[in-house]
Amino acid sequence: MATMSLRHALVTGANRGIGLGFARQLLVDGWHVVATCRQPGRATDLNMLAGEHPGRLHVLPLDVAEPKSHAELVRELPLVLDGRDDDRPGRIDLLVNNAGVLHSGERFGSLSAANFEDSLRINAIGPLLFTQSLAPSLSEGARILNLSSRLGSITLTTRFGTPSYDISKAALNMATVLLARALEERGIVVVAISPGWVRTDMGGSDGEVAVDDAVAGMLQVASRLQPVDNGRFLDWQGKLVPW
Ligand SMILES: NC(=O)c1ccc[n+]([C@@H]2O[C@H](COP(=O)([O-])OP(=O)(O)OC[C@H]3O[C@@H](n4cnc5c(N)ncnc54)[C@H](OP(=O)(O)O)[C@@H]3O)[C@@H](O)[C@H]2O)c1
């Protein structure tokens, strides 16, 4: 499917880091963008971006860990998308499940349930349930990027690092495959995608990849996705990542 035929994108966790990079690049590429975040009132960069792209960027509240918030977003969506000069009003062509959390400093011997519950809710269960809520608003043939990580690869795990994060991303990978199976009859393609080690608050300043490069790579991957890719685990350059 060509990028040119896609028009509406929704990005979660769009107020900073990779999510903000997605919103910015999608606007440059001519998309209508629904940028969601927990606190729109405090999303300075996003609100500035909205001013630079009048009518093409809508900033809406969404806490991916809260199913009530999913329902509210879905209720509001037609209000920002309807009435456009568009043959498919209210339809999302690209969903970027980007919001995520990493609790650092975990040590074997002092692990507790709280970080696991939080990470699973935000990184795995949230994207699965939010996608379920949004499914009626997705266009036939839509693309979904679930921001995963090489740290969620069981095969590539060689050290005890960030267990709550790693387990939640492995769970997101399973959610990706399940969503792929649930949505394939509508021509929707869902992938887990690793952005590389990116210089953000989460990735830190030593990260190997700039936000803009990671985002450009992932959008190129999205534009080339075919039904055969449904449920795959890819990196930001389109290479397969082992599960
Ligand atoms: N950076 C890397 O090297 C790297 C590598 C692999 C994968 N990833 C993945 O890429 C994605 C983006 O990472 P990043 O580096 O941009 O992280 P980041 O700079 O820490 O930004 C995380 C974003 O997620 C949002 N978020 C957290 N919990 C949320 C919730 N419950 N509801 C809605 N939004 C929530 C944050 O919003 P607030 O401002 O409200 O907290 C923020 O916008 C994540 O899924 C991450 O796991 C990143």
CSV table of C-alpha atoms and ligand atoms in Angstrom, one decimal:
chain,number,residue,atom,x,y,z
A,1,MET,CA,0.0,0.0,0.0
A,2,ALA,CA,1.4,3.4,-0.9
A,3,THR,CA,1.9,6.0,1.7
A,4,MET,CA,0.1,8.5,-0.5
A,5,SER,CA,-3.2,6.6,-0.1
A,6,LEU,CA,-3.1,6.9,3.7
A,7,ARG,CA,-4.4,10.0,5.4
A,8,HIS,CA,-5.3,9.9,9.1
A,9,ALA,CA,-2.8,8.7,11.7
A,10,LEU,CA,-3.2,8.3,15.5
A,11,VAL,CA,-0.1,8.3,17.7
A,12,THR,CA,-0.1,7.5,21.4
A,13,GLY,CA,2.4,9.1,23.8
A,14,ALA,CA,2.9,11.9,21.3
A,15,ASN,CA,4.0,14.6,23.7
A,16,ARG,CA,7.7,13.7,23.7
A,17,GLY,CA,10.4,11.4,22.4
A,18,ILE,CA,9.6,9.0,19.6
A,19,GLY,CA,5.9,9.8,19.6
A,20,LEU,CA,6.5,13.5,19.1
A,21,GLY,CA,8.9,12.6,16.3
A,22,PHE,CA,6.1,10.6,14.7
A,23,ALA,CA,3.6,13.4,14.9
A,24,ARG,CA,6.1,15.9,13.5
A,25,GLN,CA,7.2,13.7,10.6
A,26,LEU,CA,3.6,12.6,9.7
A,27,LEU,CA,2.6,16.3,9.5
A,28,VAL,CA,5.6,17.1,7.2
A,29,ASP,CA,4.5,14.2,5.1
A,30,GLY,CA,1.0,15.7,4.7
A,31,TRP,CA,-1.1,13.5,7.1
A,32,HIS,CA,-3.9,14.5,9.4
A,33,VAL,CA,-2.6,13.5,12.8
A,34,VAL,CA,-4.4,12.7,16.0
A,35,ALA,CA,-1.7,13.1,18.6
A,36,THR,CA,-2.7,11.7,22.0
A,37,CYS,CA,-1.1,12.1,25.4
A,38,ARG,CA,-1.9,12.0,29.1
A,39,GLN,CA,-2.0,15.7,29.7
A,40,PRO,CA,-2.6,17.8,26.5
A,41,GLY,CA,-2.6,21.0,28.6
A,42,ARG,CA,1.1,20.4,29.4
A,43,ALA,CA,2.2,19.2,25.9
A,44,THR,CA,4.0,22.3,24.9
A,45,ASP,CA,5.8,21.0,21.9
A,46,LEU,CA,2.6,19.3,20.5
A,47,ASN,CA,0.6,22.4,21.0
A,48,MET,CA,3.2,24.5,19.2
A,49,LEU,CA,3.1,22.0,16.4
A,50,ALA,CA,-0.7,22.3,16.2
A,51,GLY,CA,-0.2,26.0,15.7
A,52,GLU,CA,2.2,25.4,12.8
A,53,HIS,CA,-0.2,23.0,11.1
A,54,PRO,CA,-3.7,24.5,11.5
A,55,GLY,CA,-6.5,21.9,11.2
A,56,ARG,CA,-4.1,19.0,10.6
A,57,LEU,CA,-3.1,18.2,14.1
A,58,HIS,CA,-5.6,17.4,16.9
A,59,VAL,CA,-4.3,16.8,20.4
A,60,LEU,CA,-6.5,14.6,22.5
A,61,PRO,CA,-6.2,13.1,26.0
A,62,LEU,CA,-5.4,9.4,26.2
A,63,ASP,CA,-4.0,7.3,29.1
A,64,VAL,CA,-3.3,4.0,27.5
A,65,ALA,CA,-3.5,2.2,30.8
A,66,GLU,CA,-7.1,3.4,31.4
A,67,PRO,CA,-9.9,1.6,29.4
A,68,LYS,CA,-12.2,4.5,30.3
A,69,SER,CA,-9.8,6.9,28.6
A,70,HIS,CA,-9.9,4.6,25.5
A,71,ALA,CA,-13.7,4.9,25.3
A,72,GLU,CA,-13.6,8.7,25.7
A,73,LEU,CA,-11.0,9.0,22.9
A,74,VAL,CA,-13.1,6.9,20.6
A,75,ARG,CA,-16.2,9.0,21.4
A,76,GLU,CA,-14.3,12.2,20.6
A,77,LEU,CA,-12.7,11.0,17.4
A,78,PRO,CA,-15.6,11.7,15.0
A,79,LEU,CA,-15.8,15.2,16.4
A,80,VAL,CA,-12.2,16.0,15.2
A,81,LEU,CA,-12.3,13.9,12.0
A,82,ASP,CA,-15.8,14.3,10.7
A,83,GLY,CA,-16.7,17.0,8.3
A,84,ARG,CA,-13.3,16.9,6.6
A,85,ASP,CA,-12.9,17.0,2.9
A,86,ASP,CA,-12.5,13.3,2.9
A,87,ASP,CA,-14.2,10.3,1.4
A,88,ARG,CA,-13.7,8.2,4.5
A,89,PRO,CA,-14.5,10.4,7.5
A,90,GLY,CA,-13.5,9.2,10.9
A,91,ARG,CA,-11.2,6.5,9.7
A,92,ILE,CA,-7.7,6.0,11.0
A,93,ASP,CA,-5.3,4.6,8.4
A,94,LEU,CA,-2.2,4.4,10.6
A,95,LEU,CA,-2.2,3.6,14.4
A,96,VAL,CA,1.1,4.0,16.2
A,97,ASN,CA,1.0,2.4,19.6
A,98,ASN,CA,4.0,4.2,20.9
A,99,ALA,CA,3.3,5.1,24.6
A,100,GLY,CA,5.5,3.1,26.9
A,101,VAL,CA,7.3,3.0,30.2
A,102,LEU,CA,10.6,1.6,31.4
A,103,HIS,CA,11.3,1.2,35.1
A,104,SER,CA,15.0,1.1,35.6
A,105,GLY,CA,17.1,0.0,38.5
A,106,GLU,CA,15.4,-3.4,39.0
A,107,ARG,CA,17.5,-6.0,40.7
A,108,PHE,CA,17.0,-9.8,41.1
A,109,GLY,CA,16.4,-10.3,44.8
A,110,SER,CA,14.3,-7.2,45.3
A,111,LEU,CA,11.7,-7.4,42.5
A,112,SER,CA,8.2,-6.5,43.4
A,113,ALA,CA,4.9,-6.7,41.7
A,114,ALA,CA,4.2,-3.0,41.2
A,115,ASN,CA,6.6,-2.4,38.3
A,116,PHE,CA,5.4,-5.5,36.5
A,117,GLU,CA,1.7,-4.5,36.9
A,118,ASP,CA,2.5,-0.9,35.7
A,119,SER,CA,4.6,-2.1,32.7
A,120,LEU,CA,2.2,-4.7,31.6
A,121,ARG,CA,-0.7,-2.3,31.8
A,122,ILE,CA,1.0,0.5,29.8
A,123,ASN,CA,3.2,-1.5,27.4
A,124,ALA,CA,1.1,-4.6,26.6
A,125,ILE,CA,-2.5,-4.7,27.8
A,126,GLY,CA,-3.0,-0.9,27.1
A,127,PRO,CA,-2.1,-1.2,23.4
A,128,LEU,CA,-4.1,-4.4,23.0
A,129,LEU,CA,-7.3,-3.0,24.6
A,130,PHE,CA,-6.9,0.4,22.9
A,131,THR,CA,-6.6,-1.2,19.5
A,132,GLN,CA,-9.7,-3.2,20.3
A,133,SER,CA,-11.6,0.0,21.2
A,134,LEU,CA,-10.3,1.8,18.1
A,135,ALA,CA,-10.9,-1.2,15.7
A,136,PRO,CA,-14.3,0.1,14.4
A,137,SER,CA,-12.6,3.4,13.5
A,138,LEU,CA,-9.7,1.8,11.6
A,139,SER,CA,-9.9,1.9,7.8
A,140,GLU,CA,-9.9,-1.4,5.8
A,141,GLY,CA,-6.2,-2.0,5.1
A,142,ALA,CA,-4.9,0.2,8.0
A,143,ARG,CA,-1.4,-0.3,9.3
A,144,ILE,CA,-0.6,-0.6,13.0
A,145,LEU,CA,2.9,-0.2,14.5
A,146,ASN,CA,3.3,-1.5,18.0
A,147,LEU,CA,6.5,0.0,19.4
A,148,SER,CA,8.3,-3.0,20.8
A,149,SER,CA,12.0,-3.5,21.7
A,150,ARG,CA,14.8,-5.9,21.2
A,151,LEU,CA,14.6,-6.2,25.0
A,152,GLY,CA,11.4,-8.0,24.4
A,153,SER,CA,13.1,-10.7,22.3
A,154,ILE,CA,13.4,-14.0,24.2
A,155,THR,CA,16.0,-15.2,21.8
A,156,LEU,CA,18.2,-12.1,22.2
A,157,THR,CA,18.1,-12.0,26.0
A,158,THR,CA,21.6,-12.5,27.3
A,159,ARG,CA,21.5,-10.7,30.6
A,160,PHE,CA,19.2,-9.9,33.5
A,161,GLY,CA,18.4,-6.3,32.6
A,162,THR,CA,15.1,-4.6,32.9
A,163,PRO,CA,12.7,-7.5,33.7
A,164,SER,CA,9.4,-5.6,34.0
A,165,TYR,CA,10.0,-3.9,30.7
A,166,ASP,CA,11.4,-6.9,28.9
A,167,ILE,CA,8.4,-9.1,29.9
A,168,SER,CA,5.9,-6.4,29.0
A,169,LYS,CA,7.5,-6.0,25.5
A,170,ALA,CA,7.4,-9.8,25.0
A,171,ALA,CA,3.8,-9.7,26.0
A,172,LEU,CA,3.2,-6.8,23.5
A,173,ASN,CA,4.8,-9.1,20.8
A,174,MET,CA,2.2,-11.7,21.5
A,175,ALA,CA,-0.5,-9.1,21.5
A,176,THR,CA,0.7,-8.0,18.1
A,177,VAL,CA,0.3,-11.5,16.7
A,178,LEU,CA,-3.1,-11.9,18.2
A,179,LEU,CA,-4.2,-8.5,16.8
A,180,ALA,CA,-2.8,-9.5,13.4
A,181,ARG,CA,-5.0,-12.6,13.5
A,182,ALA,CA,-8.1,-10.7,14.7
A,183,LEU,CA,-7.8,-8.0,12.1
A,184,GLU,CA,-6.4,-9.7,9.0
A,185,GLU,CA,-9.7,-10.3,7.4
A,186,ARG,CA,-10.0,-6.5,7.1
A,187,GLY,CA,-6.7,-6.3,5.3
A,188,ILE,CA,-5.2,-4.6,8.4
A,189,VAL,CA,-1.5,-5.3,9.0
A,190,VAL,CA,-0.1,-5.2,12.5
A,191,VAL,CA,3.6,-5.4,13.3
A,192,ALA,CA,5.8,-5.1,16.4
A,193,ILE,CA,8.6,-2.7,15.5
A,194,SER,CA,11.9,-2.0,17.4
A,195,PRO,CA,13.0,1.6,16.9
A,196,GLY,CA,16.6,0.9,17.7
A,197,TRP,CA,18.3,2.4,20.7
A,198,VAL,CA,17.0,6.0,20.4
A,199,ARG,CA,18.2,9.2,22.1
A,200,THR,CA,15.1,10.1,24.2
A,201,ASP,CA,14.3,10.4,27.9
A,202,MET,CA,13.9,6.6,27.9
A,203,GLY,CA,16.9,5.7,25.7
A,204,GLY,CA,19.2,8.3,27.2
A,205,SER,CA,21.8,10.5,25.5
A,206,ASP,CA,24.1,7.5,24.6
A,207,GLY,CA,21.4,6.1,22.2
A,208,GLU,CA,22.7,5.1,18.8
A,209,VAL,CA,19.8,6.5,16.7
A,210,ALA,CA,18.3,10.0,16.5
A,211,VAL,CA,14.5,10.3,16.9
A,212,ASP,CA,14.1,11.7,13.4
A,213,ASP,CA,16.1,8.8,11.8
A,214,ALA,CA,14.2,6.1,13.8
A,215,VAL,CA,10.9,7.6,12.9
A,216,ALA,CA,11.8,8.1,9.2
A,217,GLY,CA,12.9,4.4,9.1
A,218,MET,CA,9.8,3.1,10.8
A,219,LEU,CA,7.5,5.2,8.5
A,220,GLN,CA,9.2,3.8,5.5
A,221,VAL,CA,8.8,0.3,6.9
A,222,ALA,CA,5.0,1.1,7.5
A,223,SER,CA,4.6,2.3,3.9
A,224,ARG,CA,6.0,-1.0,2.5
A,225,LEU,CA,4.0,-3.4,4.7
A,226,GLN,CA,2.2,-6.1,2.9
A,227,PRO,CA,-0.3,-8.7,4.2
A,228,VAL,CA,2.6,-11.2,4.3
A,229,ASP,CA,4.2,-9.0,7.0
A,230,ASN,CA,1.1,-9.3,9.3
A,231,GLY,CA,2.2,-10.2,12.9
A,232,ARG,CA,5.9,-9.9,12.2
A,233,PHE,CA,8.6,-8.4,14.6
A,234,LEU,CA,10.7,-6.0,12.6
A,235,ASP,CA,13.3,-3.4,13.3
A,236,TRP,CA,13.3,0.3,12.2
A,237,GLN,CA,15.1,-0.7,9.0
A,238,GLY,CA,12.7,-3.4,8.1
A,239,LYS,CA,14.8,-6.4,9.2
A,240,LEU,CA,13.2,-9.3,11.0
A,241,VAL,CA,13.9,-9.5,14.8
A,242,PRO,CA,13.9,-13.0,16.3
A,243,TRP,CA,11.1,-13.5,18.9
B,1,LIG,N1,14.2,5.1,23.2
B,1,LIG,C1,14.6,3.9,22.9
B,1,LIG,O1,15.8,3.6,22.8
B,1,LIG,C2,13.6,2.8,22.7
B,1,LIG,C3,14.0,1.5,22.4
B,1,LIG,C4,13.1,0.5,22.2
B,1,LIG,C5,11.7,0.7,22.3
B,1,LIG,N2,11.3,2.0,22.6
B,1,LIG,C6,9.9,2.2,22.7
B,1,LIG,O2,9.5,3.3,22.0
B,1,LIG,C7,8.3,3.9,22.6
B,1,LIG,C8,8.6,5.4,22.8
B,1,LIG,O3,9.8,5.5,23.6
B,1,LIG,P1,10.5,6.9,23.9
B,1,LIG,O4,12.0,6.6,23.9
B,1,LIG,O5,10.0,8.0,23.1
B,1,LIG,O6,10.1,7.0,25.5
B,1,LIG,P2,9.9,8.4,26.4
B,1,LIG,O7,10.8,9.4,25.9
B,1,LIG,O8,10.1,7.9,27.8
B,1,LIG,O9,8.4,8.7,26.1
B,1,LIG,C9,7.4,7.9,26.5
B,1,LIG,C10,6.0,8.4,26.1
B,1,LIG,O10,5.0,7.5,26.5
B,1,LIG,C11,4.1,8.2,27.2
B,1,LIG,N3,3.4,7.4,28.2
B,1,LIG,C12,3.8,6.7,29.2
B,1,LIG,N4,2.8,6.1,29.9
B,1,LIG,C13,1.7,6.4,29.3
B,1,LIG,C14,0.3,6.2,29.5
B,1,LIG,N5,-0.1,5.4,30.5
B,1,LIG,N6,-0.6,6.7,28.6
B,1,LIG,C15,-0.2,7.5,27.6
B,1,LIG,N7,1.1,7.8,27.4
B,1,LIG,C16,2.0,7.3,28.2
B,1,LIG,C17,4.8,9.3,27.9
B,1,LIG,O11,3.9,10.3,28.3
B,1,LIG,P3,4.2,11.2,29.7
B,1,LIG,O12,5.0,12.4,29.2
B,1,LIG,O13,2.8,11.6,30.1
B,1,LIG,O14,4.9,10.4,30.6
B,1,LIG,C18,5.7,9.7,26.7
B,1,LIG,O15,5.0,10.5,25.8
B,1,LIG,C19,8.1,3.2,23.9
B,1,LIG,O16,7.1,2.2,23.7
B,1,LIG,C20,9.4,2.5,24.1
B,1,LIG,O17,9.3,1.3,24.9
B,1,LIG,C21,12.2,3.0,22.8
